[in-house]
Coordinates of C-alpha atoms in Angstrom, one line a residue:
X776 CA 82.4 125.2 54.7
X777 CA 80.5 125.5 58.0
X778 CA 76.7 125.5 58.2
X779 CA 75.0 127.1 61.2
X780 CA 71.4 126.8 62.3
X781 CA 70.0 128.8 65.2
X782 CA 66.8 128.0 67.2
X783 CA 65.0 129.0 70.3
X784 CA 63.8 132.5 69.5
X785 CA 60.3 133.5 70.4
X786 CA 58.1 136.1 72.0
X787 CA 58.7 136.6 75.7
X788 CA 57.9 139.1 78.4
X789 CA 60.3 141.5 80.0
X790 CA 62.2 139.7 82.8
X791 CA 61.8 136.3 81.3
X792 CA 64.7 134.0 80.3
X793 CA 65.3 132.4 77.0
X794 CA 68.0 130.0 75.7
X795 CA 69.1 130.1 72.1
X796 CA 71.0 127.3 70.4
X797 CA 73.1 127.0 67.3
X798 CA 74.2 123.7 65.8
X799 CA 77.1 123.5 63.4
X800 CA 77.8 121.1 60.6
X801 CA 80.3 120.7 57.7
X802 CA 83.5 121.6 59.6
X803 CA 85.6 120.8 62.6
X804 CA 83.6 122.8 65.2
X805 CA 86.4 122.9 67.7
X806 CA 88.5 124.9 65.3
X807 CA 86.2 127.9 65.4
X808 CA 85.6 130.8 67.7
X809 CA 81.9 131.2 68.0
X810 CA 80.0 134.4 68.3
X811 CA 76.5 135.6 68.9
X812 CA 75.3 138.8 67.3
X813 CA 72.0 140.6 67.0
X814 CA 70.3 143.0 64.6
X815 CA 67.3 145.1 65.6
X816 CA 65.1 146.8 62.9
X817 CA 66.8 149.8 61.4
X818 CA 70.1 149.1 63.3
X819 CA 73.4 147.6 62.3
X820 CA 74.3 144.1 63.4
X821 CA 76.0 144.2 66.8
X822 CA 78.2 142.0 68.9
X823 CA 76.6 140.1 71.8
X824 CA 79.1 137.4 72.9
X825 CA 82.0 135.4 71.8
X826 CA 83.6 132.1 73.1
X827 CA 87.0 130.6 72.5
X828 CA 87.5 127.3 70.8
X829 CA 87.7 125.3 74.0
X830 CA 85.1 127.4 75.8
X831 CA 87.3 128.7 78.5
X832 CA 87.4 132.3 77.4
X833 CA 84.3 134.5 76.8
X834 CA 83.5 138.1 76.2
X835 CA 80.3 140.0 76.3
X836 CA 78.9 143.3 75.1
X837 CA 78.3 145.7 77.9
X838 CA 74.6 145.8 77.3
X839 CA 74.3 142.1 78.1
X840 CA 77.1 141.5 80.6
X841 CA 75.7 139.8 83.7
X842 CA 72.5 138.8 82.0
X843 CA 73.6 136.6 79.1
X844 CA 75.9 133.6 79.1
X845 CA 77.5 131.9 76.1
X846 CA 78.6 128.3 76.2
X847 CA 79.5 125.5 73.8
X848 CA 79.6 121.8 73.6
X849 CA 82.2 120.6 71.1
X850 CA 81.1 117.0 71.4
X851 CA 77.6 118.1 70.1
X852 CA 78.8 120.9 67.8
X853 CA 76.6 123.4 69.6
X854 CA 76.9 126.9 71.0
X855 CA 74.2 128.3 73.3
X856 CA 73.2 131.7 74.5
X857 CA 71.4 131.8 77.8
X858 CA 69.5 135.1 78.2
X859 CA 68.1 136.1 81.5
X860 CA 66.3 139.3 82.7
X861 CA 65.4 140.1 79.2
X862 CA 64.5 143.7 78.3
X863 CA 62.5 145.1 75.4
X864 CA 65.7 146.5 74.0
X865 CA 67.0 142.9 73.6
X866 CA 64.4 142.5 70.8
X867 CA 66.3 141.5 67.6
X868 CA 67.2 138.8 65.2
X869 CA 70.0 136.8 66.8
X870 CA 72.7 135.2 64.7
X871 CA 75.5 132.8 65.5
X872 CA 78.7 133.0 63.6
X873 CA 82.0 131.2 63.2
X874 CA 85.5 132.4 62.7
X875 CA 89.0 130.9 62.9
X876 CA 90.4 133.6 65.2
X877 CA 89.0 135.8 68.0
X878 CA 86.9 138.8 67.1
X879 CA 84.0 140.9 68.2
X880 CA 83.6 142.5 64.8
X881 CA 80.7 141.0 62.8
X882 CA 82.3 142.0 59.6
X883 CA 85.2 139.6 60.3
X884 CA 83.1 136.5 60.7
X885 CA 83.1 134.0 57.9
X886 CA 80.1 131.8 58.5
X887 CA 76.6 132.8 59.6
X888 CA 73.3 131.2 60.5
X889 CA 70.0 132.4 59.2
X890 CA 69.0 134.0 62.5
X891 CA 66.3 133.5 65.1
X892 CA 63.8 136.2 66.2
X893 CA 63.7 137.2 69.8
X894 CA 60.9 139.6 70.8
X895 CA 60.6 140.9 74.3
X896 CA 57.4 142.7 75.2
X897 CA 57.2 145.2 78.0

């Protein structure tokens, strides 16, 4: 059983940068692919970014490509999401999630954090 706790969300202005962090416990962190997802009010949860077990392979949603960067530190059991050039449409609750194999489908992830709110004002 893996427990995930996100942090770093807050209110920012359009164009600002923000770094989200997720710390894992209760499992062998390096066994898991890690993903970031987000859910805006009235919308379904959507894929943001995913990173491989060793950190060498990443993938991003088109909406965030070039602005967001996912990274992980297996020694610290953390996965981060660096978000630059934030836009109002990035406003959402952001979740980190863990899975044994690669996926961008939120329905296929086994472990989830509680989420952290990111609000981008125009």
